[in-house]
Short mmCIF file of C-alpha atoms and ligand atoms in Angstrom, two decimals:
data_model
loop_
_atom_site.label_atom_id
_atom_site.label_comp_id
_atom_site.label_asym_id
_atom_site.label_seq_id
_atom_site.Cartn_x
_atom_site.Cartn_y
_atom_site.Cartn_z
CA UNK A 68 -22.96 -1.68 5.35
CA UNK A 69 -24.06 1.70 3.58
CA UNK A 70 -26.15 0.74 0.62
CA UNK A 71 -25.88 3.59 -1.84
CA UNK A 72 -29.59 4.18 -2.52
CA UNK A 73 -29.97 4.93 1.36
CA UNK A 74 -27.10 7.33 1.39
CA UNK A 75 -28.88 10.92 1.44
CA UNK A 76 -28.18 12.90 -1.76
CA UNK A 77 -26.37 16.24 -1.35
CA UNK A 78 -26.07 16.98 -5.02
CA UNK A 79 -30.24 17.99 -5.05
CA UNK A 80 -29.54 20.50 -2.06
CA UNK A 81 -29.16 23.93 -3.79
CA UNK A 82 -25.45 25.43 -4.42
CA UNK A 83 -23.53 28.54 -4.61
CA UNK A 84 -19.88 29.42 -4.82
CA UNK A 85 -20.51 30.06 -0.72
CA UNK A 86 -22.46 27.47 0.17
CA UNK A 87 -19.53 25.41 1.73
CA UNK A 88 -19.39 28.24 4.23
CA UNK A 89 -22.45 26.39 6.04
CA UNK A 90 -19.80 22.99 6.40
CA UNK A 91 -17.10 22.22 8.54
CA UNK A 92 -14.12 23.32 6.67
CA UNK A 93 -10.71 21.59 7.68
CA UNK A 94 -7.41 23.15 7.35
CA UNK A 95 -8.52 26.78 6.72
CA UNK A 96 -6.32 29.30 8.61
CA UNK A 97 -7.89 31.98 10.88
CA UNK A 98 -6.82 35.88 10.13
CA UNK A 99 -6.58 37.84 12.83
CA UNK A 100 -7.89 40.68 10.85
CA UNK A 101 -11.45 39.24 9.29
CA UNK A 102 -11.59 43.20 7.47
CA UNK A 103 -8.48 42.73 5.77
CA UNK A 104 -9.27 39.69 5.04
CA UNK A 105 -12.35 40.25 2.86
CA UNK A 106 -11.27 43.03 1.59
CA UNK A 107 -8.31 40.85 0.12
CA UNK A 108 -11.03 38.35 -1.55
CA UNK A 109 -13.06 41.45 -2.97
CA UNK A 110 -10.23 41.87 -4.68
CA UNK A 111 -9.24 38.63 -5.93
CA UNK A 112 -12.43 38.22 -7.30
CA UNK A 113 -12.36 41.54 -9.31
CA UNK A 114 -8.96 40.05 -11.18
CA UNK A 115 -9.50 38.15 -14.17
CA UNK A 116 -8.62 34.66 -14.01
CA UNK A 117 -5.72 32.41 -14.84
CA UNK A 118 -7.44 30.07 -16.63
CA UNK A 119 -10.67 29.70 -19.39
CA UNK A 120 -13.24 28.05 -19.02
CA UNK A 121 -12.91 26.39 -22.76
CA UNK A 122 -9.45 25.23 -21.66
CA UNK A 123 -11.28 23.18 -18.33
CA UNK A 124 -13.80 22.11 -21.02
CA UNK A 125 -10.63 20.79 -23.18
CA UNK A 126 -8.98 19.24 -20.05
CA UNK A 127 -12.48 17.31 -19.10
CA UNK A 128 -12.56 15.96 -22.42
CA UNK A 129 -8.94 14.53 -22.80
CA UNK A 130 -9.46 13.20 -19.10
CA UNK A 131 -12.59 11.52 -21.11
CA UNK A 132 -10.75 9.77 -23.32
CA UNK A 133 -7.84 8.54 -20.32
CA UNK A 134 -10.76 7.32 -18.65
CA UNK A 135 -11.79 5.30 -22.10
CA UNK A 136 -7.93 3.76 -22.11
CA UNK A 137 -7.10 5.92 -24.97
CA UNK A 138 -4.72 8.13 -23.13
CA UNK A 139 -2.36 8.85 -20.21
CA UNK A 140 -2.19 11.20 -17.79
CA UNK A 141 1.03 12.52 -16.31
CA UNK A 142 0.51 14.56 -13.31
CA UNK A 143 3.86 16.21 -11.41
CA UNK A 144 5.13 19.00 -10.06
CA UNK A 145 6.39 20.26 -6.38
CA UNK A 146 4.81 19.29 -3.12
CA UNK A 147 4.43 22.71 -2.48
CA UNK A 148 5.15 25.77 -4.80
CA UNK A 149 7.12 28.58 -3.29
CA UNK A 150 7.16 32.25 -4.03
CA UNK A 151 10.99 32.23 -4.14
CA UNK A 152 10.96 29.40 -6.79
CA UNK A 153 9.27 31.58 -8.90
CA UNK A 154 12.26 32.22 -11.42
CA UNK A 155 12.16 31.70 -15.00
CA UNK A 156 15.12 29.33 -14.58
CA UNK A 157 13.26 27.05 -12.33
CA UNK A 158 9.73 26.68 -14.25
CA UNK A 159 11.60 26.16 -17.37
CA UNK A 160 12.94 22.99 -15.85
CA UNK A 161 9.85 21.73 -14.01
CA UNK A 162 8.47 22.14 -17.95
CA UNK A 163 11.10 20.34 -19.26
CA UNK A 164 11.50 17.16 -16.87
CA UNK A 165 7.67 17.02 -17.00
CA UNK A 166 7.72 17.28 -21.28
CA UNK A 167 10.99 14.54 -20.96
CA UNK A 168 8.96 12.17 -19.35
CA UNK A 169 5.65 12.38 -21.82
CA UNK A 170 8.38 11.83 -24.48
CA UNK A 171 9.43 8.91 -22.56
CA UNK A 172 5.46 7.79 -21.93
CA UNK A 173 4.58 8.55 -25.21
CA UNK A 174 7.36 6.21 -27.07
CA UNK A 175 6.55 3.38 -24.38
CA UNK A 176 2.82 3.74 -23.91
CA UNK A 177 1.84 4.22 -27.35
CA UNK A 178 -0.68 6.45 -26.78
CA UNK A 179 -0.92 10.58 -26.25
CA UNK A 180 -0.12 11.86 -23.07
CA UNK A 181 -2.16 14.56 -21.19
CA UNK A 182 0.36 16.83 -19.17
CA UNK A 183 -0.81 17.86 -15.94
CA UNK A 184 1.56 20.44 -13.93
CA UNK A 185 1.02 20.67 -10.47
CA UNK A 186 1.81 24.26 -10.84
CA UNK A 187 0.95 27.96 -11.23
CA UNK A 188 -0.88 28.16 -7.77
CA UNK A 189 0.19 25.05 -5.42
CA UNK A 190 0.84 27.53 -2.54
CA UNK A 191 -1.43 25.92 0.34
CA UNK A 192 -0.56 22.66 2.72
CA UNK A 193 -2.69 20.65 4.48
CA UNK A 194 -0.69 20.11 8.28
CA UNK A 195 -1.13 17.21 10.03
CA UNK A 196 -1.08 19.50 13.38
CA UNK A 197 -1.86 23.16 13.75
CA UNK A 198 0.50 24.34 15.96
CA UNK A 199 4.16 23.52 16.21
CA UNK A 200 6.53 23.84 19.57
CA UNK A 201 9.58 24.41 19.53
CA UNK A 202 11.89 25.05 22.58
CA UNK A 203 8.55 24.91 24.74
CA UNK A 204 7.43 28.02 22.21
CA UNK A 205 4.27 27.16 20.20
CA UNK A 206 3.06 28.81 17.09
CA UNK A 207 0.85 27.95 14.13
CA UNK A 208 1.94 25.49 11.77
CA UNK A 209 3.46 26.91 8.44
CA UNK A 210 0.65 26.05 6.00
CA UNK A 211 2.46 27.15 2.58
CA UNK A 212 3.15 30.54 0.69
CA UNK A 213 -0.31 31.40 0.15
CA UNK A 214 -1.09 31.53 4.19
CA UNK A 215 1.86 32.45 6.30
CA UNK A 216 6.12 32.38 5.92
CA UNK A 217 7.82 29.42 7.36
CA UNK A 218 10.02 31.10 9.50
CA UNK A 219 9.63 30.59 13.11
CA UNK A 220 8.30 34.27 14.78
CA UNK A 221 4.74 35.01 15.43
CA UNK A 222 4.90 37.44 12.87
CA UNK A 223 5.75 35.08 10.34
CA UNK A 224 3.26 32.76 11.13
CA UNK A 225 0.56 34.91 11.70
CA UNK A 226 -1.72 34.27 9.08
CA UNK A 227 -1.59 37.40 6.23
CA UNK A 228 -4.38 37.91 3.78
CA UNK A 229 -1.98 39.67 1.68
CA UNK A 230 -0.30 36.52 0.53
CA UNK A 231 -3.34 35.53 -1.55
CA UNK A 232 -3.03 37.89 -3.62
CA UNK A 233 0.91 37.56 -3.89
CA UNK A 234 0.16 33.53 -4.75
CA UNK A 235 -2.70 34.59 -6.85
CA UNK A 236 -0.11 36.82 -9.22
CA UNK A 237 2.82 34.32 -8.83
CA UNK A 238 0.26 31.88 -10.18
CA UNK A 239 -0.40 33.77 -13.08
CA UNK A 240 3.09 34.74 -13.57
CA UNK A 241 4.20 31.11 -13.57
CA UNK A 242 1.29 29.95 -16.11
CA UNK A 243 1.94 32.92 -18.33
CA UNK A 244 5.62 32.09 -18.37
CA UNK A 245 4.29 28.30 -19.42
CA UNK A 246 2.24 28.74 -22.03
CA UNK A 247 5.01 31.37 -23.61
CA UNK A 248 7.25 28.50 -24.08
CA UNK A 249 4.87 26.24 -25.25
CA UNK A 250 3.80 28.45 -27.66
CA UNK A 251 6.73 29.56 -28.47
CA UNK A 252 7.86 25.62 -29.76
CA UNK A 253 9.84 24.77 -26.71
CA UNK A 254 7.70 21.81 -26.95
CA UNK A 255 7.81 21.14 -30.57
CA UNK A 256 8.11 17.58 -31.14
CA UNK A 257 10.35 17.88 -33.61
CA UNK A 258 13.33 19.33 -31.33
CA UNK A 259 13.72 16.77 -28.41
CA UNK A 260 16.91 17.83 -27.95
CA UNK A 261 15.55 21.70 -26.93
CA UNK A 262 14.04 19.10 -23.89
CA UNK A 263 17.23 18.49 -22.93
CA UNK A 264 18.45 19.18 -19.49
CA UNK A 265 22.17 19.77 -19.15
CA UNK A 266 22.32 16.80 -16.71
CA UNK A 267 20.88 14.30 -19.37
CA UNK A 268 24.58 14.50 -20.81
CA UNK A 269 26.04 12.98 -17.95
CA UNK A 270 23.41 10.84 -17.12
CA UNK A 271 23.43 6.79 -17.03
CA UNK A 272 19.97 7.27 -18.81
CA UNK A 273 21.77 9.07 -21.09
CA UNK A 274 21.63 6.81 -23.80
CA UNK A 275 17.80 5.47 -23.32
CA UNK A 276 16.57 8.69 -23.69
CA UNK A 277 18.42 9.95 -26.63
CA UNK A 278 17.41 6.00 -27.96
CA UNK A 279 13.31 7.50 -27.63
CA UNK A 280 14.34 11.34 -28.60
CA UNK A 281 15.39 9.83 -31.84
CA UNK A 282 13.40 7.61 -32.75
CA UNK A 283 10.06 9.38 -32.31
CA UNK A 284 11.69 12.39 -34.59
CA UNK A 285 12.68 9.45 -36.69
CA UNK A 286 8.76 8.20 -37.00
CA UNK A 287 7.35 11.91 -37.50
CA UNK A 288 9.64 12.63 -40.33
CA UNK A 289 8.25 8.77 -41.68
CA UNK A 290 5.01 10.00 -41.04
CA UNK A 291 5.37 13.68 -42.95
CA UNK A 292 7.19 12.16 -45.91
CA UNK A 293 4.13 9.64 -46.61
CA UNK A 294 1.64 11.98 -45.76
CA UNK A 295 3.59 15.11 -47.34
CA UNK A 296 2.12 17.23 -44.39
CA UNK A 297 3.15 18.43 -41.04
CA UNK A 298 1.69 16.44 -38.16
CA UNK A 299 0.20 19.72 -36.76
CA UNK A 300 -2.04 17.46 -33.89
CA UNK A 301 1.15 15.48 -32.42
CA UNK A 302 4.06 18.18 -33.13
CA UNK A 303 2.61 20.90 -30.54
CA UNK A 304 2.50 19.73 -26.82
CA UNK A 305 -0.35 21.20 -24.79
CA UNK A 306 0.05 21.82 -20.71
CA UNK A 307 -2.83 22.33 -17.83
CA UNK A 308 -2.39 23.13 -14.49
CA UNK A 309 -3.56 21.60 -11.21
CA UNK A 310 -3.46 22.11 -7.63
CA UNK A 311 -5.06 21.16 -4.49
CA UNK A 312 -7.92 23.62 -4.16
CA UNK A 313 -7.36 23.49 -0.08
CA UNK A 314 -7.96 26.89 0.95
CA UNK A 315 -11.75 27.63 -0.18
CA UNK A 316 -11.62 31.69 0.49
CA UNK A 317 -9.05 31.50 -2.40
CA UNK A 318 -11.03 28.97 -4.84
CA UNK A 319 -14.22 30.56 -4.09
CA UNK A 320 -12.57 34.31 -5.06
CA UNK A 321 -12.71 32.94 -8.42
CA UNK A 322 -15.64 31.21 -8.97
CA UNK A 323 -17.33 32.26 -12.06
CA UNK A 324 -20.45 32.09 -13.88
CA UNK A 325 -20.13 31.68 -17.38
CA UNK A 326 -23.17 32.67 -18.96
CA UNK A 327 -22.58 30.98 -22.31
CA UNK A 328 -22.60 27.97 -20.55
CA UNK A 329 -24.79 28.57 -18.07
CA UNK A 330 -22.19 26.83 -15.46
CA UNK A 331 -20.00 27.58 -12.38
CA UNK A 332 -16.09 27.13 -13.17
CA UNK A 333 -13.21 27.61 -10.69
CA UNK A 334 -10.90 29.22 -13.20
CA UNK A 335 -7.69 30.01 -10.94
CA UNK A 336 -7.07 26.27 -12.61
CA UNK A 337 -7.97 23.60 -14.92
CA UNK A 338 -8.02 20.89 -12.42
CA UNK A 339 -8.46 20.94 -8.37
CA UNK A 340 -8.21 18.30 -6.14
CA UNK A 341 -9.33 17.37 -2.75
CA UNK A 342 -6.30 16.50 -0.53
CA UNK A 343 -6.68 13.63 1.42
CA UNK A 344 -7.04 15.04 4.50
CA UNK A 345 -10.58 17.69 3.14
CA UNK A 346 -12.45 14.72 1.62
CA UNK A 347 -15.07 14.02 4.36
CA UNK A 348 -18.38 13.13 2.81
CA UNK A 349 -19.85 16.09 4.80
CA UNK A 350 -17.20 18.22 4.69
CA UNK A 351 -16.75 22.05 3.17
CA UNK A 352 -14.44 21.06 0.83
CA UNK A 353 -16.97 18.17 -1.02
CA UNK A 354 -19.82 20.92 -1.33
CA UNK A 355 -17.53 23.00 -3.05
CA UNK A 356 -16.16 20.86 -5.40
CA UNK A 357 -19.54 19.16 -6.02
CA UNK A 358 -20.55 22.37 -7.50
CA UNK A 359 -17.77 24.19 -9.95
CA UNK A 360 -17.80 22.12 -13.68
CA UNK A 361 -13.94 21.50 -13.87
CA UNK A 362 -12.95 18.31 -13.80
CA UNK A 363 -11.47 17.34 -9.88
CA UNK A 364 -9.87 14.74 -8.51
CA UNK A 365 -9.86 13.50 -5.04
CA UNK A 366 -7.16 11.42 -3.11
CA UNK A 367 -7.76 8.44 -1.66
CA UNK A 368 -6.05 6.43 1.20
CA UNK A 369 -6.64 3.14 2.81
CA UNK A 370 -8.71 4.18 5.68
CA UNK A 371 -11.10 5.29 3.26
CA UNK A 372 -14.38 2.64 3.47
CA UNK A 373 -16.39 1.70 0.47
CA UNK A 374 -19.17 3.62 1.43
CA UNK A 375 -17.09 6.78 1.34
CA UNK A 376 -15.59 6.11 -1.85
CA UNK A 377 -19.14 5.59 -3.40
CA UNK A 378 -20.58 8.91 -1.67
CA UNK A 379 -17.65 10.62 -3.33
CA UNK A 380 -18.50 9.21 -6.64
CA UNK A 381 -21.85 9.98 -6.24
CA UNK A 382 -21.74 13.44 -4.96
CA UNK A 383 -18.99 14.52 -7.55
CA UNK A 384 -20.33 12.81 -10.61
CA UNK A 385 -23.83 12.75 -10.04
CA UNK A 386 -24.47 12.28 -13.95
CA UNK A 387 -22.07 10.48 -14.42
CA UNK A 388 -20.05 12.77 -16.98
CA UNK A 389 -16.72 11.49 -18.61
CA UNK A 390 -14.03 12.93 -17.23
CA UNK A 391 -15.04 14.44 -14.54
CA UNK A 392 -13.83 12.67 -11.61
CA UNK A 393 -10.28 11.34 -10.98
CA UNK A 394 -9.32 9.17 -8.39
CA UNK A 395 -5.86 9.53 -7.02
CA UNK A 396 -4.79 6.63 -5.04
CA UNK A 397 -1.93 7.00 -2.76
CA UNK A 398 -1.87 3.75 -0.83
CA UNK A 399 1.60 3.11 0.20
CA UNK A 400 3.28 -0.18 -1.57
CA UNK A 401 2.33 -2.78 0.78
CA UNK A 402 -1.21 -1.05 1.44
CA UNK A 403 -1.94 -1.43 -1.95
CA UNK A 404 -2.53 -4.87 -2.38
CA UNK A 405 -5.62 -5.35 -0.11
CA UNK A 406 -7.10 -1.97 -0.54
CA UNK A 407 -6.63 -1.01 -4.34
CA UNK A 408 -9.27 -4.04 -5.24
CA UNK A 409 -11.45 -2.90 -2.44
CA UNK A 410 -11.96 0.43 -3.63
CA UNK A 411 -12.19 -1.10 -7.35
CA UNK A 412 -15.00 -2.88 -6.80
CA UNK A 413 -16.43 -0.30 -4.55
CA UNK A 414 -16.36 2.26 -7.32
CA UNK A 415 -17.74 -0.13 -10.07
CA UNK A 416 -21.13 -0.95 -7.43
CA UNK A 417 -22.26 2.77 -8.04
CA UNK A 418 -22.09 1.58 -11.80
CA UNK A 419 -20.08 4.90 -12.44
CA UNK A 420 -16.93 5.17 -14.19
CA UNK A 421 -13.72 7.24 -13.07
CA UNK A 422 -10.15 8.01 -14.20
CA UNK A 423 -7.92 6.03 -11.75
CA UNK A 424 -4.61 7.43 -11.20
CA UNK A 425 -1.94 6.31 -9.30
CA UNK A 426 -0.02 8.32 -6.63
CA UNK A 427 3.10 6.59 -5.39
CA UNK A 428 4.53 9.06 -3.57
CA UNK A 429 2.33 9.82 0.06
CA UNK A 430 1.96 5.81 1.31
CA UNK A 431 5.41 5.95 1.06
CA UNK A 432 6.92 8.68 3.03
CA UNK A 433 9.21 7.46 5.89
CA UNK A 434 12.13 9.46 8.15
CA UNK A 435 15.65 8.86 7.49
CA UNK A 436 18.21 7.34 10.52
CA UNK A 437 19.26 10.84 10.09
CA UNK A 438 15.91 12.69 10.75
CA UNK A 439 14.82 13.55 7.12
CA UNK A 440 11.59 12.96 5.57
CA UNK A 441 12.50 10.94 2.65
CA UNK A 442 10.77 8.14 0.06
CA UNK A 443 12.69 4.86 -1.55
CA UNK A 444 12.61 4.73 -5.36
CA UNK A 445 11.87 1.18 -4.90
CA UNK A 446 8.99 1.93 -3.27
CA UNK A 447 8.04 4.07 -5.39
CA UNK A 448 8.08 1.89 -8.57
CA UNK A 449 6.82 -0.68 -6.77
CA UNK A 450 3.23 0.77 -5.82
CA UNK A 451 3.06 1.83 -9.27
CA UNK A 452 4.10 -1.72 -10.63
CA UNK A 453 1.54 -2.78 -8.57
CA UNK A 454 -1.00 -0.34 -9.28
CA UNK A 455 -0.42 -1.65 -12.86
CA UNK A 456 -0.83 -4.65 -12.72
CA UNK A 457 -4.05 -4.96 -10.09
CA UNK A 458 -5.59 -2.63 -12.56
CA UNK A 459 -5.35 -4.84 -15.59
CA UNK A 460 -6.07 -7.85 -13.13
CA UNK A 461 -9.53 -6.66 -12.16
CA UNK A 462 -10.61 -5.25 -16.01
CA UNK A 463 -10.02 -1.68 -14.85
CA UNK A 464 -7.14 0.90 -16.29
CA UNK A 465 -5.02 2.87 -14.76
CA UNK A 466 -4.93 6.18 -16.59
CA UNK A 467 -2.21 8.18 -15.13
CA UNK A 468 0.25 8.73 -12.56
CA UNK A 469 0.73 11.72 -9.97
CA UNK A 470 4.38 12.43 -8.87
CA UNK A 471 6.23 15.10 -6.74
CA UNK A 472 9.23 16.10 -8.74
CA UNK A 473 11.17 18.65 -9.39
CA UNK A 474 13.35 19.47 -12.47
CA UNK A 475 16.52 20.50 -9.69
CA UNK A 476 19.21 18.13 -8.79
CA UNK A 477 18.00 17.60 -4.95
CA UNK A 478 18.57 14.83 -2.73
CA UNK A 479 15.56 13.92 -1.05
CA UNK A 480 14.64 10.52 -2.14
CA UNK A 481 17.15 7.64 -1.97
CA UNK A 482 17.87 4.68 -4.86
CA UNK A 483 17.43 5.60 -8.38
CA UNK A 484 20.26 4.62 -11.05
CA UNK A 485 22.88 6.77 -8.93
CA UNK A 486 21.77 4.88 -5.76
CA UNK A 487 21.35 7.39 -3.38
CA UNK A 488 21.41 6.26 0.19
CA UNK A 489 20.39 7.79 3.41
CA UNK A 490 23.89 9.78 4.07
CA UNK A 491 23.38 11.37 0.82
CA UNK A 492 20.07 13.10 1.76
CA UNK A 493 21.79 16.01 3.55
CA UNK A 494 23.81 16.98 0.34
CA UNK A 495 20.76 18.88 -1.29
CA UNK A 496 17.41 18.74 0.57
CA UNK A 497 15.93 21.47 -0.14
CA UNK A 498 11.85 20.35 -0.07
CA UNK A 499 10.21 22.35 2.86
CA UNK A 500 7.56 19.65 2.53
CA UNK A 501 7.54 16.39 1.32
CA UNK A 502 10.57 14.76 -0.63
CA UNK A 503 10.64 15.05 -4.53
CA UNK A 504 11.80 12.91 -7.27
CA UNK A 505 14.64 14.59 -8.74
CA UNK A 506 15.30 14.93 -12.88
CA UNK A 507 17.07 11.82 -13.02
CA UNK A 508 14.82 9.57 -10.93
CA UNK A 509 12.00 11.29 -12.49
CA UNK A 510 13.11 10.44 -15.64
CA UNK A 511 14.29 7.42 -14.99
CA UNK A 512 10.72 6.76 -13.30
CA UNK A 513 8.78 7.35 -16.80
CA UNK A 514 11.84 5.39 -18.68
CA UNK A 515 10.82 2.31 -16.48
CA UNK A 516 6.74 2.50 -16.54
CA UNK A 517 7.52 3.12 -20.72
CA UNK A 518 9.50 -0.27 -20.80
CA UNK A 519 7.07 -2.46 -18.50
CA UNK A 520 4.53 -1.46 -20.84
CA UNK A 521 6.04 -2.62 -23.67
CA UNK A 522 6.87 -6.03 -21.81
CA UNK A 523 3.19 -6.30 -21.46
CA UNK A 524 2.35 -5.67 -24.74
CA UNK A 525 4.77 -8.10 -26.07
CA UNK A 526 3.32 -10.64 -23.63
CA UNK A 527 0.13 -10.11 -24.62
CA UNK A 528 0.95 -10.54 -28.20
CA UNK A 529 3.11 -13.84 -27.22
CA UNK A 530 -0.28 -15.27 -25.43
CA UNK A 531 -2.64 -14.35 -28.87
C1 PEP B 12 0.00 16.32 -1.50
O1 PEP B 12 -0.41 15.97 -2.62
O2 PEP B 12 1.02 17.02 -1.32
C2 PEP B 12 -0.73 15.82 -0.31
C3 PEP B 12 -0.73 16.47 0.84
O3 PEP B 12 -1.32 14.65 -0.56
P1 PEP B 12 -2.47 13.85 0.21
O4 PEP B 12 -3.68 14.75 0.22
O5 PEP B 12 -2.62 12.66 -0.67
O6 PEP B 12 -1.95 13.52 1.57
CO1 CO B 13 3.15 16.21 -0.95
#
């Protein structure tokens, strides 16, 4: 057993935006070009950045108050991001399914609802192998827009520094395009029905949704007419963006000291995570994160040990600070049951606090009878039913979810209200990565974590 005043402490060794460059680094691609290469991050590190760092400031402190029970993060986007999804049509969409379902959370949850896109620079993928054969030909993995193309030439998957910047600028393109219609009322609580996609017409959810729609208009207009004022803070819907900060040339070109605050921020996003396969204690990715202020997140997985989990607490959050470190939990929906108690109580023996949020989607990928790479909707909802529940069983809260979605009508998981089954899959699969929740399973996701919260509510009330 590792006791945690033994474990050595990394946060008192000194830190720069670089300093991960003395760690192992996992998953980093090599350039056959190492000139181009930096003269690529020169660059990147010239442009100005995506984010500010007031907005990461904002972010850490509604993460604050998720991790105090007095909010609810909704985290969702694409697996991956790619450069020919960057259309207006598309991220219009992804806003909208994402804005449906903190309607949805809202109504059912009773309680405001932080919207997290995993968006506007989700370009890299961790690989599971680095090379792929094919035909007895072997070439590097494809490791997302950002790194190489996915077609399969050793052109393609050469590695090309030039794609930074293109994911850097699509990234900024995509946020820009964001906060433009958020700005711009698209998100005005007022008009639920501008949330509408076309599909919510024909829809069996049809009528639950419209049911919430209406009735929160119903309670603002309530609320105005007593008051005899707008309800500026609820009517206006604010959006951050995430993604996996896996490729460390990339986070590091935009590092930045802010003077006024006398702190590091990563500002090509308000929130980075660690992907589960870059979160070794030792590893390049930790010392990076350990230093930037954002708030991150890390994903965790069964084979994760207690002493692990509590170095990553400890190394992350060495003060302690509200809201900065999120826990993702991605245990699969048998897995869960032994190890999300485990790594409860392992988190509560460094007497730190986190904001635990549930990822049902990457315990429970499995492949099709007909070869694709697909996830059950029961499975789904069950980890987070579970996740729930072994939360409010142990005195902890579970403050948010994280889902892979998309705002498209794909085929790529099965069940759901239209009960897709395995020989639909081929229909529209059109992940490159891992399968995605489409708008109506998405929606009807939120729709069922809103109404099990209001069962437990009412139970609780029926106990007092
Ligand atoms: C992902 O979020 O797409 C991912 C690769 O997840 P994980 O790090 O949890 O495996
Ligand atoms: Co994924």
């Amino acid at each position: 057993m590792c006791s945690i005043r033994a474990m050595r402490s990394p946060e008192s060794l000194p830190w720069h935006a670089a300093s991960w460059q003395t760690k192992s680094a996992q998953q980093q691609p090599t350039y056959g070009d190492p000139a181009a290469l930096e003269r690529v991050i020169a660059e990147l590190s010239r442009l100005p950045p995506i984010v500010v760092s007031w907005e990461v400031d904002a972010l850490l402190e509604r993460l604050a108050s998720a991790q105090r029970g007095q909010a609810f993060l909704l985290q969702g986007g694409d697996c991956a991001e790619s450069f020919a999804d960057c259309e207006s049509d598309r991220i219009a969409k992804q806003l909208k399914i994402l804005l449906q379902m903190s309607l949805v959370l809202l109504h059912g949850l009773k309680k405001p609802i932080i919207r997290l896109g995993r968006m506007a620079g989700q370009y890299a993928k961790p690989r599971s192998a680095d090379t792929e054969t094919r035909d007895g030909v072997t070439l590097p993995s494809f490791r997302g827009d950002l790194v190489n193309r996915a077609e399969f030439t050793p052109a393609a998957r050469a590695a090309d520094p030039q794609l930074l910047l293109r994911g850097y600028e699509r990234a900024a393109l995509t946020l820009n395009f964001v906060r433009a219609l958020v700005d711009g009322g698209f998100a005005d609580l007022h008009h639920p029905e501008y949330w509408d996609l076309g599909f919510v017409k024909h829809s069996p959810l049809k009528d639950a949704y419209h049911g919430i729609a209406d009735s929160i208009s119903d309670s603002l207009d309530f609320l105005e007419g007593i008051s005899g004022r707008a309800v500026h803070e609820t009517t206006h819907a604010d959006f951050y963006a995430s993604h996996e900060g896996l490729h460390l040339l990339y986070e590091q070109a935009q590092t930045r000291f802010i003077p006024r605050q006398q702190r590091w921020y990563n500002l090509s996003t308000h929130l980075p995570w660690i992907g589960m396969r870059t979160a070794q204690l030792d590893g390049a990715h930790v010392e990076y994160f350990r230093g930037i202020s954002n708030p991150v997140a890390v994903k965790i997985g069964a084979a994760m040990d207690s002493g692990w989990l509590q170095g990553l607490v400890t190394t992350l959050n060495p003060h302690n600070k509200p809201g900065r470190l999120t826990l993702i939990h991605r245990f699969g929906v048998k897995e869960i049951e032994q190890a999300l108690p485990r790594a409860i109580d392992a988190v509560r023996q460094t007497g730190q606090t986190v904001l635990w949020v549930c990822d049902p989607m990457h315990g429970n990928t499995e492949t099709s009878a007909g070869g694709f790479k697909t996830r059950r909707f029961e499975n789904i909802l069950g980890e987070l039913q579970s996740a729930f529940r072994i939360h409010a069983e142990t005195g902890s809260y579970l403050g948010g979810v994280h889902i892979e979605l998309t705002g498209d009508d794909v085929t790529e998981c099965t069940g759901g209200a239209r009960g897709l089954t395995d020989g639909d899959l081929q229909r529209a699969y059109r992940s490159t990565v891992d399968p995605r929740l489409n708008h109506e399973q998405a929606l009807e996701l939120a729709l069922l974590i809103a109404e099990h919260s209001q069962t437990r509510r009412a139970d609780r009330r029926h106990a007092r």
